[in-house]
Every structure is written in structure tokens, then in C-alpha cells.
Short mmCIF file of C-alpha atoms in Angstrom, two decimals:
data_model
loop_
_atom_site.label_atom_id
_atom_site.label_comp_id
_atom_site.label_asym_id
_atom_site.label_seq_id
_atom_site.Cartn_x
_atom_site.Cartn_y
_atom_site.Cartn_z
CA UNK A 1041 -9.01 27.06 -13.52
CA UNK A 1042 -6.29 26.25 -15.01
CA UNK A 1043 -6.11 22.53 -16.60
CA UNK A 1044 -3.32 20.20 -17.13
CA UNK A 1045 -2.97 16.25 -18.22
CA UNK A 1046 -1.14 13.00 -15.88
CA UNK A 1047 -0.82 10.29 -18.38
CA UNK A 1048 0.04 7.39 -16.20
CA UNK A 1049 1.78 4.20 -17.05
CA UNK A 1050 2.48 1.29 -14.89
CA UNK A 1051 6.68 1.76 -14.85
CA UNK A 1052 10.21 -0.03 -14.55
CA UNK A 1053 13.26 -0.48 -13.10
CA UNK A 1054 15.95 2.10 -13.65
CA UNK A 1055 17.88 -0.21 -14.75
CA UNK A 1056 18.16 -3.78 -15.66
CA UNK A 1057 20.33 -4.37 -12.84
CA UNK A 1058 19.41 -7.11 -10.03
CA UNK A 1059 19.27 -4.89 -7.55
CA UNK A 1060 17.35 -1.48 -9.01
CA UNK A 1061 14.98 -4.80 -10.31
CA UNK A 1062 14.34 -6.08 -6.69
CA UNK A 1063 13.42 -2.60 -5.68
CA UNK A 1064 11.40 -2.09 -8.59
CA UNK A 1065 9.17 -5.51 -7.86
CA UNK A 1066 9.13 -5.22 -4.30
CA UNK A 1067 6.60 -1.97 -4.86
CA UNK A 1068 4.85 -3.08 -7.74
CA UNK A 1069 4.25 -6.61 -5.62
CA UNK A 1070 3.50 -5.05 -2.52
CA UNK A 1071 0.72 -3.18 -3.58
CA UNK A 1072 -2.24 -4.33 -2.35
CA UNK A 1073 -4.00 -4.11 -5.45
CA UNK A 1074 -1.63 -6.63 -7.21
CA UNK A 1075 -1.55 -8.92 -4.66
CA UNK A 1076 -4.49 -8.72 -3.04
CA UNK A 1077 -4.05 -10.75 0.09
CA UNK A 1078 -3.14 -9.98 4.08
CA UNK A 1079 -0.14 -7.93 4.48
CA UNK A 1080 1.39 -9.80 6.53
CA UNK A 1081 1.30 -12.94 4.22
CA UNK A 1082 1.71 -10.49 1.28
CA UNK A 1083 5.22 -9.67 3.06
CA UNK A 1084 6.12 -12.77 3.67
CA UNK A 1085 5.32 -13.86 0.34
CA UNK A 1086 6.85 -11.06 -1.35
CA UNK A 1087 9.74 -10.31 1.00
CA UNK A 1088 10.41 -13.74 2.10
CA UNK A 1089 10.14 -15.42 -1.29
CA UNK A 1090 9.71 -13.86 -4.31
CA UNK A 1091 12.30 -11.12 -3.93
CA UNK A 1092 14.89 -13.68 -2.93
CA UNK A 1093 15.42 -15.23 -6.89
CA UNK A 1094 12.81 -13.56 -8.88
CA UNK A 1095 15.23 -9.93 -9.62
CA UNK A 1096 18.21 -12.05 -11.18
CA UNK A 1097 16.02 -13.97 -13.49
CA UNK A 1098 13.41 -10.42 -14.70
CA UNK A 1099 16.90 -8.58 -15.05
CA UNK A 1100 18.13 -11.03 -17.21
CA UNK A 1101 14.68 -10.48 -18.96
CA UNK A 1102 15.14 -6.85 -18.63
CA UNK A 1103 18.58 -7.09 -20.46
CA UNK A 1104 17.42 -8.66 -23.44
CA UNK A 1105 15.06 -5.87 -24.28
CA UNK A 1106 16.62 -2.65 -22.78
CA UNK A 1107 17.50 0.04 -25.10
CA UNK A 1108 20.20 2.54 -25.45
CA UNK A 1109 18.13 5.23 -24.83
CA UNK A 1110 16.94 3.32 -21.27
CA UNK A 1111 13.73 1.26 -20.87
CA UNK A 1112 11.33 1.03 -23.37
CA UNK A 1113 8.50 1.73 -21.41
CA UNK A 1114 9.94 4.81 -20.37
CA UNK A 1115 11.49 5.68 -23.76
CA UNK A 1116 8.05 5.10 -25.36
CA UNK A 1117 5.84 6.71 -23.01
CA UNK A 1118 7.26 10.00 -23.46
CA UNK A 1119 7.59 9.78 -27.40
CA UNK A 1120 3.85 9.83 -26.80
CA UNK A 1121 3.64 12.41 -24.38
CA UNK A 1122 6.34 14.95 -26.53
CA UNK A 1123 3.99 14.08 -29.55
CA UNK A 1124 1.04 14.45 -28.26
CA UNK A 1125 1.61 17.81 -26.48
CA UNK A 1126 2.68 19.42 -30.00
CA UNK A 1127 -0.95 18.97 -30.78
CA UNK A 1128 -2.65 20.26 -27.45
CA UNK A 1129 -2.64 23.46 -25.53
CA UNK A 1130 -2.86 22.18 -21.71
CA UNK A 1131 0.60 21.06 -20.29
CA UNK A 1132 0.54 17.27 -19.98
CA UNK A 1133 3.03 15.49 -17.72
CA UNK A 1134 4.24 11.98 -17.39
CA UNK A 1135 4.44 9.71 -14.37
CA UNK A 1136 4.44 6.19 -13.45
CA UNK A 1137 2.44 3.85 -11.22
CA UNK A 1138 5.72 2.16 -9.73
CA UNK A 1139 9.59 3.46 -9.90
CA UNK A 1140 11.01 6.89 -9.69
CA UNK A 1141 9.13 8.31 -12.00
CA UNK A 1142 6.43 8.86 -9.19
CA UNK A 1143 2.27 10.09 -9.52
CA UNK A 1144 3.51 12.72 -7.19
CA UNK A 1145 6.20 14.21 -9.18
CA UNK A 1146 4.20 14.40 -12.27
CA UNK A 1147 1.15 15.95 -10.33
CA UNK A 1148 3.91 18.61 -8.48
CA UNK A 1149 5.17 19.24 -12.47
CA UNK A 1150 1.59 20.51 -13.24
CA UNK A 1151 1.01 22.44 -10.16
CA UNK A 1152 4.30 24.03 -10.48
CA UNK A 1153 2.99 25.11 -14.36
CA UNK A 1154 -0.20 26.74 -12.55
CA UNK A 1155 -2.09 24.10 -12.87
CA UNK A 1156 -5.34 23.50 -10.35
CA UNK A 1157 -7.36 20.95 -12.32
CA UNK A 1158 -6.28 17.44 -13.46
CA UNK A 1159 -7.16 14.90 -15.98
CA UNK A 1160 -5.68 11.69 -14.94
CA UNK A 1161 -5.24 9.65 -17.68
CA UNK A 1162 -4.47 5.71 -16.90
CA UNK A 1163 -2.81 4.34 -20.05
CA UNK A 1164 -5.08 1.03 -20.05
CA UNK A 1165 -8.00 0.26 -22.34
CA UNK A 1166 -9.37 -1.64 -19.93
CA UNK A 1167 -10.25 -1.49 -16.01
CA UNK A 1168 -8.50 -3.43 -13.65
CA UNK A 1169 -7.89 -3.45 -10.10
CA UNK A 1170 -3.97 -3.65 -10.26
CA UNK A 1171 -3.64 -1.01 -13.01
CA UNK A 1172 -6.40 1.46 -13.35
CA UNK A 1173 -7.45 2.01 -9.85
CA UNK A 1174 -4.19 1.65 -8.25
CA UNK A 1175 -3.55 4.30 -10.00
CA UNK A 1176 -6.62 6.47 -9.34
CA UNK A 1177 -6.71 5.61 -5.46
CA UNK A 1178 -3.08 6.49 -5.33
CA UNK A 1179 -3.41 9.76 -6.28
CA UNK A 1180 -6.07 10.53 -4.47
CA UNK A 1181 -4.45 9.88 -1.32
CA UNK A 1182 -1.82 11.96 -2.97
CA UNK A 1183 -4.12 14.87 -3.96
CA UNK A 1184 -5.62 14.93 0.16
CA UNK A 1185 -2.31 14.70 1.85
CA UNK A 1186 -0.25 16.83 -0.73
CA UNK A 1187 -2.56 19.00 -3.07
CA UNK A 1188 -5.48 19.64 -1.04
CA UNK A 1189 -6.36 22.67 -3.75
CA UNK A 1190 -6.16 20.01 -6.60
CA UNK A 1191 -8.69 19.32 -8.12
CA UNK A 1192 -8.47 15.21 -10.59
CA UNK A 1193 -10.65 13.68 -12.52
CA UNK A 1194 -9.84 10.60 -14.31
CA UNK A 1195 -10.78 8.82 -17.90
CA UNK A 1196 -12.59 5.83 -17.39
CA UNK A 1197 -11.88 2.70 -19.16
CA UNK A 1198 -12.06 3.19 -23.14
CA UNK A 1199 -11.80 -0.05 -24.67
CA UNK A 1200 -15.32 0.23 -25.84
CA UNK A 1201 -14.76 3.70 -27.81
CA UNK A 1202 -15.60 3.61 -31.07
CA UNK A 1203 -12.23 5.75 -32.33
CA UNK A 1204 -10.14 3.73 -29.96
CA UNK A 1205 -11.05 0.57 -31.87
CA UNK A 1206 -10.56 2.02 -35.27
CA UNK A 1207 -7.16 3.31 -34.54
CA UNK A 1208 -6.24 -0.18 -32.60
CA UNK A 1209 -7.59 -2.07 -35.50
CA UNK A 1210 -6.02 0.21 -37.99
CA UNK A 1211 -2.71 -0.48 -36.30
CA UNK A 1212 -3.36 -4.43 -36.21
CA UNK A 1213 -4.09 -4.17 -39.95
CA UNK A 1214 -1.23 -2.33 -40.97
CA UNK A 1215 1.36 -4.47 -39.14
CA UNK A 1216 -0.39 -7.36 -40.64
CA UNK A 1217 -0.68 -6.41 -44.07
CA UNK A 1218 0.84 -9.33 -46.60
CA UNK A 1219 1.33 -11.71 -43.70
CA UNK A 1220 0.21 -14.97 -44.49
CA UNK A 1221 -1.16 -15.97 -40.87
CA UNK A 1222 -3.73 -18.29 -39.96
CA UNK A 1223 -4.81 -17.49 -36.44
CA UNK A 1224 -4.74 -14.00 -34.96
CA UNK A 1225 -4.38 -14.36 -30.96
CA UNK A 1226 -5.84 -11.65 -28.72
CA UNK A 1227 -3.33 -11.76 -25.29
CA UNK A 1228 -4.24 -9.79 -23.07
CA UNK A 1229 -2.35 -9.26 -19.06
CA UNK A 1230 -4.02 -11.86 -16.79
CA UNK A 1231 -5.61 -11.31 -13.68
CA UNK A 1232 -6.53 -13.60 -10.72
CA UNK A 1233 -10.33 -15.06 -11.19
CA UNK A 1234 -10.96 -13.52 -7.81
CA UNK A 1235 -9.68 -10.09 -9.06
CA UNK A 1236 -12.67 -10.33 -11.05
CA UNK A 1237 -15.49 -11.18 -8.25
CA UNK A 1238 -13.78 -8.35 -6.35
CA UNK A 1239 -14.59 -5.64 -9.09
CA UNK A 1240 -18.28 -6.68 -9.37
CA UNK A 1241 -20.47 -3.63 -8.13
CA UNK A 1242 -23.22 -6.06 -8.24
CA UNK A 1243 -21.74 -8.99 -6.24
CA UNK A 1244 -23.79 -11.47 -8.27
CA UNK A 1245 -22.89 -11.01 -12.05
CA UNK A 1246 -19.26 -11.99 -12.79
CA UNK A 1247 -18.37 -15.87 -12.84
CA UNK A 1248 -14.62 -15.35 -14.18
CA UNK A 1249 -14.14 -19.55 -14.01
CA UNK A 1250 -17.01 -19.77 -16.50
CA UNK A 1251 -14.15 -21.07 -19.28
CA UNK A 1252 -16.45 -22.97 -21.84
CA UNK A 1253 -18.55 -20.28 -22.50
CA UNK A 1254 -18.99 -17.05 -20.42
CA UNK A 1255 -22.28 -16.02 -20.40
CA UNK A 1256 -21.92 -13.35 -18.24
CA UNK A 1257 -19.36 -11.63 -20.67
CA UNK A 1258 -22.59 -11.81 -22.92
CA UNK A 1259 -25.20 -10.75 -21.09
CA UNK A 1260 -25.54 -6.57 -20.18
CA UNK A 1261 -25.07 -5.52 -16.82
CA UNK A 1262 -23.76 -2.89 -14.93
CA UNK A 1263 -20.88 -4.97 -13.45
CA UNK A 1264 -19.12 -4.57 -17.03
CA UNK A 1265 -18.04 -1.19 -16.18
CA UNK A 1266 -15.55 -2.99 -14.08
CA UNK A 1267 -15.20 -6.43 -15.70
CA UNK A 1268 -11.82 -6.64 -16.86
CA UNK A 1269 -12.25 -10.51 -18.46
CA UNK A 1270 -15.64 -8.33 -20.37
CA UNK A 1271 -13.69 -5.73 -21.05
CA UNK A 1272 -10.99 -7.63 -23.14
CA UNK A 1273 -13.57 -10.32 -24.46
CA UNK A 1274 -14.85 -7.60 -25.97
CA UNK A 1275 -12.32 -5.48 -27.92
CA UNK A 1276 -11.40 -8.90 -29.16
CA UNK A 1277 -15.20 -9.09 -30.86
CA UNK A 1278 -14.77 -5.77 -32.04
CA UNK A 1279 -11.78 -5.90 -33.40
CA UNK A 1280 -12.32 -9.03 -35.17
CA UNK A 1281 -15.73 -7.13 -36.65
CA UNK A 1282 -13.74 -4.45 -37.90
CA UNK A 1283 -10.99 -6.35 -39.47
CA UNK A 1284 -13.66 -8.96 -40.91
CA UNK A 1285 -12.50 -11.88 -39.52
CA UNK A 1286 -14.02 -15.03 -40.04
CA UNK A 1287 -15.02 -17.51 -37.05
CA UNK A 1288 -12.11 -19.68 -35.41
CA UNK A 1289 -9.14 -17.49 -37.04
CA UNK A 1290 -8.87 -15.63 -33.88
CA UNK A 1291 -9.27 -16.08 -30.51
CA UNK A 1292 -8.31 -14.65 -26.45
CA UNK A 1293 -5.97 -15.53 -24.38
CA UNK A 1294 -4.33 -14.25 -20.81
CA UNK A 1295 -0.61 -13.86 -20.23
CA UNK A 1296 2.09 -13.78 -16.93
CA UNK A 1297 -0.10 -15.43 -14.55
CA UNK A 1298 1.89 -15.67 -11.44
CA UNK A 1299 1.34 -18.11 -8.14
CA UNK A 1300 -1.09 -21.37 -7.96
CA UNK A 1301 -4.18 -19.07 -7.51
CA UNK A 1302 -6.89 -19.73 -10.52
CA UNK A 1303 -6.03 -17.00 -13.17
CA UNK A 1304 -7.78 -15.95 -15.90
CA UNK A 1305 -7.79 -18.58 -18.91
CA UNK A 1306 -7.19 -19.74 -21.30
CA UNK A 1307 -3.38 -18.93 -20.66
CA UNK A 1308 -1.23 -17.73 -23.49
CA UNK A 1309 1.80 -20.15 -22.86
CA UNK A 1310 -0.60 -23.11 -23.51
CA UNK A 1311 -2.94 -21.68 -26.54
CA UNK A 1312 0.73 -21.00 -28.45
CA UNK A 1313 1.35 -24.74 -27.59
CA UNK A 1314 -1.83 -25.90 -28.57
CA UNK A 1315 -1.95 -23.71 -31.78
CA UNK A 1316 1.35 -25.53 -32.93
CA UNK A 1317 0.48 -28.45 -31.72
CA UNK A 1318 -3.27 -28.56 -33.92
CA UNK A 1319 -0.69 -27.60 -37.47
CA UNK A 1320 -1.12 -24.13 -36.99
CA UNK A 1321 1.95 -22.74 -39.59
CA UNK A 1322 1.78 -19.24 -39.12
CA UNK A 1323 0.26 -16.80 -36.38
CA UNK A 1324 0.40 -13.56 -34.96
CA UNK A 1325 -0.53 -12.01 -31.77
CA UNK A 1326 -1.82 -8.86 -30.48
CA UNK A 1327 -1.21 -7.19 -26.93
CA UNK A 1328 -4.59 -4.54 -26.39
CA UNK A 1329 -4.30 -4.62 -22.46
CA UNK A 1330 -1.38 -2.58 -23.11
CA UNK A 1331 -0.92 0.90 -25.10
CA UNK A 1332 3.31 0.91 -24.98
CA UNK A 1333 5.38 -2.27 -25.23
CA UNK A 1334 7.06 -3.42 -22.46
CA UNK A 1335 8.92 -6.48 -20.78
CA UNK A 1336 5.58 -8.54 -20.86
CA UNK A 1337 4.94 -7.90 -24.60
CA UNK A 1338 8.73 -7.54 -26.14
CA UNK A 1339 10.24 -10.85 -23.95
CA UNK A 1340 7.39 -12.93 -22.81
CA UNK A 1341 5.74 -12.98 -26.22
CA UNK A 1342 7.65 -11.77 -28.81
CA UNK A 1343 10.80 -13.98 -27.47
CA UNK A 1344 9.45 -16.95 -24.77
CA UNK A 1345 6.01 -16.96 -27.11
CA UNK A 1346 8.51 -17.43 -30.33
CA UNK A 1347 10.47 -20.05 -28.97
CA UNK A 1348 6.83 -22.14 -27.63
CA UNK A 1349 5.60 -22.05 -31.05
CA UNK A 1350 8.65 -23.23 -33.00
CA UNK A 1351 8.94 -25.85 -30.47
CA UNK A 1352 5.50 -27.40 -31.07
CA UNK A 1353 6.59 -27.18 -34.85
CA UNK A 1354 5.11 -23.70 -35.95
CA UNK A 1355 7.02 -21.49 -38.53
CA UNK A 1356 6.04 -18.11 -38.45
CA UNK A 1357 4.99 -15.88 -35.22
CA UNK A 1358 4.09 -12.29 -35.87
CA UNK A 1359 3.81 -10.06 -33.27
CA UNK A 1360 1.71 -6.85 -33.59
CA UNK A 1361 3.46 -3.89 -31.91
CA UNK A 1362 1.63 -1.85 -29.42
CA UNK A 1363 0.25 1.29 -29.86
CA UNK A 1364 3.29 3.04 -28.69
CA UNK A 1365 3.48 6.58 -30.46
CA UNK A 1366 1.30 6.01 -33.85
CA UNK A 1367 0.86 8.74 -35.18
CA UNK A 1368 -3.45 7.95 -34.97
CA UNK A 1369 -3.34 6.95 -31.39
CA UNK A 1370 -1.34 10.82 -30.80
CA UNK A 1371 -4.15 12.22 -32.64
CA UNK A 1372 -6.47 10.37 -30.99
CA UNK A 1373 -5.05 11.18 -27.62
CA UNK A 1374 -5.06 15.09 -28.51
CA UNK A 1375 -8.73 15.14 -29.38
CA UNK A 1376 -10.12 13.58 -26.29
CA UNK A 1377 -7.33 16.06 -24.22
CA UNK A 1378 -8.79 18.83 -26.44
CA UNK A 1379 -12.49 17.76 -25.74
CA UNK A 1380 -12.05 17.86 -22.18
CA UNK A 1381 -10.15 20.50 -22.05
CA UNK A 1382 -12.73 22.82 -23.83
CA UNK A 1383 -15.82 20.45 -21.90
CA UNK A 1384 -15.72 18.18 -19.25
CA UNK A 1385 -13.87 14.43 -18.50
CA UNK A 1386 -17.32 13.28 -20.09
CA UNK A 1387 -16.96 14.27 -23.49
CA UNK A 1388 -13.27 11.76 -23.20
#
């Protein structure tokens, strides 16, 4: 068999126009898996709401951080994918979750190189219900209506992986080096609480509103294969152990809740308020739900964050680029792609 690699992130508008930016949130928000309620409220919520002033105000977003070259999402996704295929030998092709840059044209792209068997590779650290398996339900119904012969595997969540957290913290530590900061925050893409529940293969283990002290976060179980609040809790600890960093000089947070549903918390917005509010000078943050920077981490944090913390009085707010195309995350990348190319999706 023939092999071949789908890296898969989530995706944009093809422009930062109000109206390629309506069509571009009225997928992404229509999946069920984002908003996970009836679909007839979901329309009329979506359809009948959101989509009738949310476009203009995320394409004035969009504008702010668009590049020359298009959207950075896009534009950094396939730096990664051009570097990382110098240093592998299966083809590897590049598709998106939402937008025209579609699962199915990047699976048709391998098949069209020969290809029979598939390593789908979500490009999140962490499971998740609106990023991971979206995408890995997706193409299966893909794969059984278009590529019946195709045979896809996918890479489980590796936020845990030992070499993942050395080249994430390596990263941190680089951007950081000779920054006087005095808090490191940890903000990761929230998630409704009942997003959470949902994901529990045991039905009995998560309690996502636990916010004082999450015990279930601590305590082993099999429902942290699909915990995405464990999941992040914990590259924050290890991080923070690999970096050295002493007690109450770091902490996790959840970003871009959206509706009156209970989200994940504590909430970014608020711990940058609070931070500068408690005399908090200088801080940076970190983005590890995501692997390429996007609208979420180059205008909600690195521009609406900035402007929260001056206002409470802060001074300096460093924000940690994402992994984007380091040149240890590419290598990193190419090994577990070589591994499974010469093994099995295990070995990843």
C-alpha cells in the first residue's frame, strides 16, 4: 500500500471580506459539533442571528491581521507542510476543516498520487469535539461515500508526548528569553462545560464546573483520553515543569467563549483584567490549543488581550507565537510521519 499524510487545520475565509466571512462562519457554526444543539434551533440561531451582524464585525477582525500573501492560517499551514515534506518520503497534503480548502480535496490530492492508505493528522494537541473529531467523523463519511478503497487512520491527541512538550517548551523559552515577565498565562480555545460531559466515555468522571479545584483533572481515568479541560490542564503542568517555574507565576485560562451557555473558566478576558488589576507589570501568554496562529491568537490576544491589560494599568504583554513552522516542530512532525510510515499510526 501505498501511504500518504492529511494534515488538517480548522480554516478561514478567503478573504476578509463580509461576505466570503458570513459564508465562512455559517459552516464552521453549523456544524453540529460546534454548536451542539437541535438543528432547527442551531439554524435559527445561526441563520437567524448570528450571521445577521457577526461577518462585518470578524472581517473587520480579519482585516487587521490578514497578510499579503492571504490568511495566515493558510499561509502558515503550508510553510509547515512544504517544510516538512523536504524531510519525509510519503506525499503529505493539506486541507482544512471549514472553507475551500476542503478534507475532500486534500484526500482526492493523495489518491490521485497513488495513494491507498491515510494518516490523518488533526493539527490540535488536544481532543475536542469541535476540532479533532469533526474532523475525523468528517472524513469518514467522506472516505464511505467517496473513497470506499481508502483506507485512514488518524493521530490521536498528543499533548501528553514527551517530544511534543520539549519542542513547545523550547519554543516558549526561546520567545521568552530576557523578558522580564511576572506571570506566564496558559490560554487555551474554550469549550462549552457540557462539551466536556459529552466526551466522557465513562459518563461519571468529568465535572468541567469544578472551578476551585478540579479533582477530576487530577485523578487517572480513562475519560482523559477525551477530556479536553485535562488535556490542557495538563500541558500547562508540564510545561511549567520543564521550564522550572515556580508556583503562582503561571496559570490557565480559556478564550472566545461565545453565547450565555457555562464555558470553560476561568476566561481569558477576565484573568488579563484581574492580572492588571492585582499590579501585575509585565506578562506574557501562550496559545498550546493551537499549532499555527490565527484570528483567535493574533487579534483576540495579541491585540483585544493588549489593550485589557494596559487598561487595568499593566505595561508589558508578551505574546508567545505559535508553533507555526519551527524548525523543531518540522522535525518533529517528520519523525512521527517517518515512524508511521515505516510502522504503524501507533508508533505516532
Amino acid at each position: 500500500m501505498k501511504k500518504g499524510i492529511l494534515l488538517v487545520n480548522l480554516g478561514s475565509p478567503d478573504s476578509p471580506t463580509p461576505k466570503d466571512v458570513k459564508k465562512y462562519l455559517g459552516e464552521f457554526l453549523m456544524d453540529e459539533r460546534v454548536i451542539d444543539i437541535p438543528y432547527i434551533a442551531r439554524t435559527a440561531l445561526v441563520k437567524g442571528i448570528i450571521l445577521k451582524t457577526r461577518p462585518k464585525q470578524s472581517a473587520a477582525a480579519y482585516k487587521k491581521i490578514w497578510w499579503d500573501e492571504g490568511s495566515p492560517l493558510i499561509v502558515l499551514s503550508e510553510r509547515l507542510q512544504n517544510k516538512v515534506q523536504k524531510q519525509v518520503d510519503v506525499p503529505i497534503a493539506l486541507a482544512m476543516r471549514y472553507g475551500s480548502m476542503t478534507i475532500k480535496k486534500g484526500l482526492q490530492e493523495l489518491v490521485d498520487k497513488g495513494v491507498d492508505e491515510v494518516l490523518l493528522f488533526p493539527l490540535y494537541p488536544q481532543f475536542a469535539m469541535a476540532t479533532t473529531e469533526t474532523i475525523t467523523v468528517l472524513a469518514e463519511e467522506l472516505r464511505q461515500e467517496h473513497f470506499p478503497n481508502l483506507k485512514i487512520e488518524s493521530v490521536p491527541a498528543f499533548y501528553n508526548k514527551p517530544d511534543y512538550i520539549e519542542v513547545l517548551s523550547n519554543s516558549i523559552k526561546k520567545h521568552l528569553e530576557g523578558k522580564n515577565y511576572e506571570h506566564l498565562l496558559f490560554s487555551y480555545h474554550g469549550v462549552p462545560e457540557r462539551h466536556i460531559k459529552k466526551s466522557d466515555v465513562t459518563k461519571s468522571h468529568c465535572k468541567p464546573s469544578d472551578k476551585v479545584e478540579c479533582l477530576c483533572c487530577k485523578t487517572p481515568s480513562k475519560a482523559h483520553e477525551y477530556c479536553y479541560k485535562h488535556q490542557c490542564k495538563e500541558v500547562t503542568r508540564l510545561v511549567a515543569e520543564a521550564l522550572n517555574l515556580e508556583e503562582n507565576t503561571f496559570s490557565t485560562s480559556f478564550q472566545s467563549r461565545l453565547g450565555f451557555d457555562p464555558w470553560l473558566q476561568p476566561y481569558t478576558d477576565r484573568t488579563i483584567e484581574r492580572l492588571g488589576k492585582q499590579g501585575i507589570k509585565n506578562m506574557a501568554i501562550v496559545t498550546p490549543a493551537f499549532v499555527s496562529d490565527c484570528l483567535e491568537t493574533l487579534e483576540e490576544i495579541a491585540m483585544e488581550g493588549q489593550e485589557i491589560f494596559h487598561e487595568m494599568g499593566g505595561k508589558d504583554f508578551t505574546t508567545v507565537p505559535c508553533l507555526n513552522d519551527d524548525d523543531e516542530w518540522v522535525a518533529l512532525l517528520a519523525k512521527w510521519i517517518n515512524q508511521w510510515s515505516k510502522a504503524s499510526v501507533e508508533t505516532v
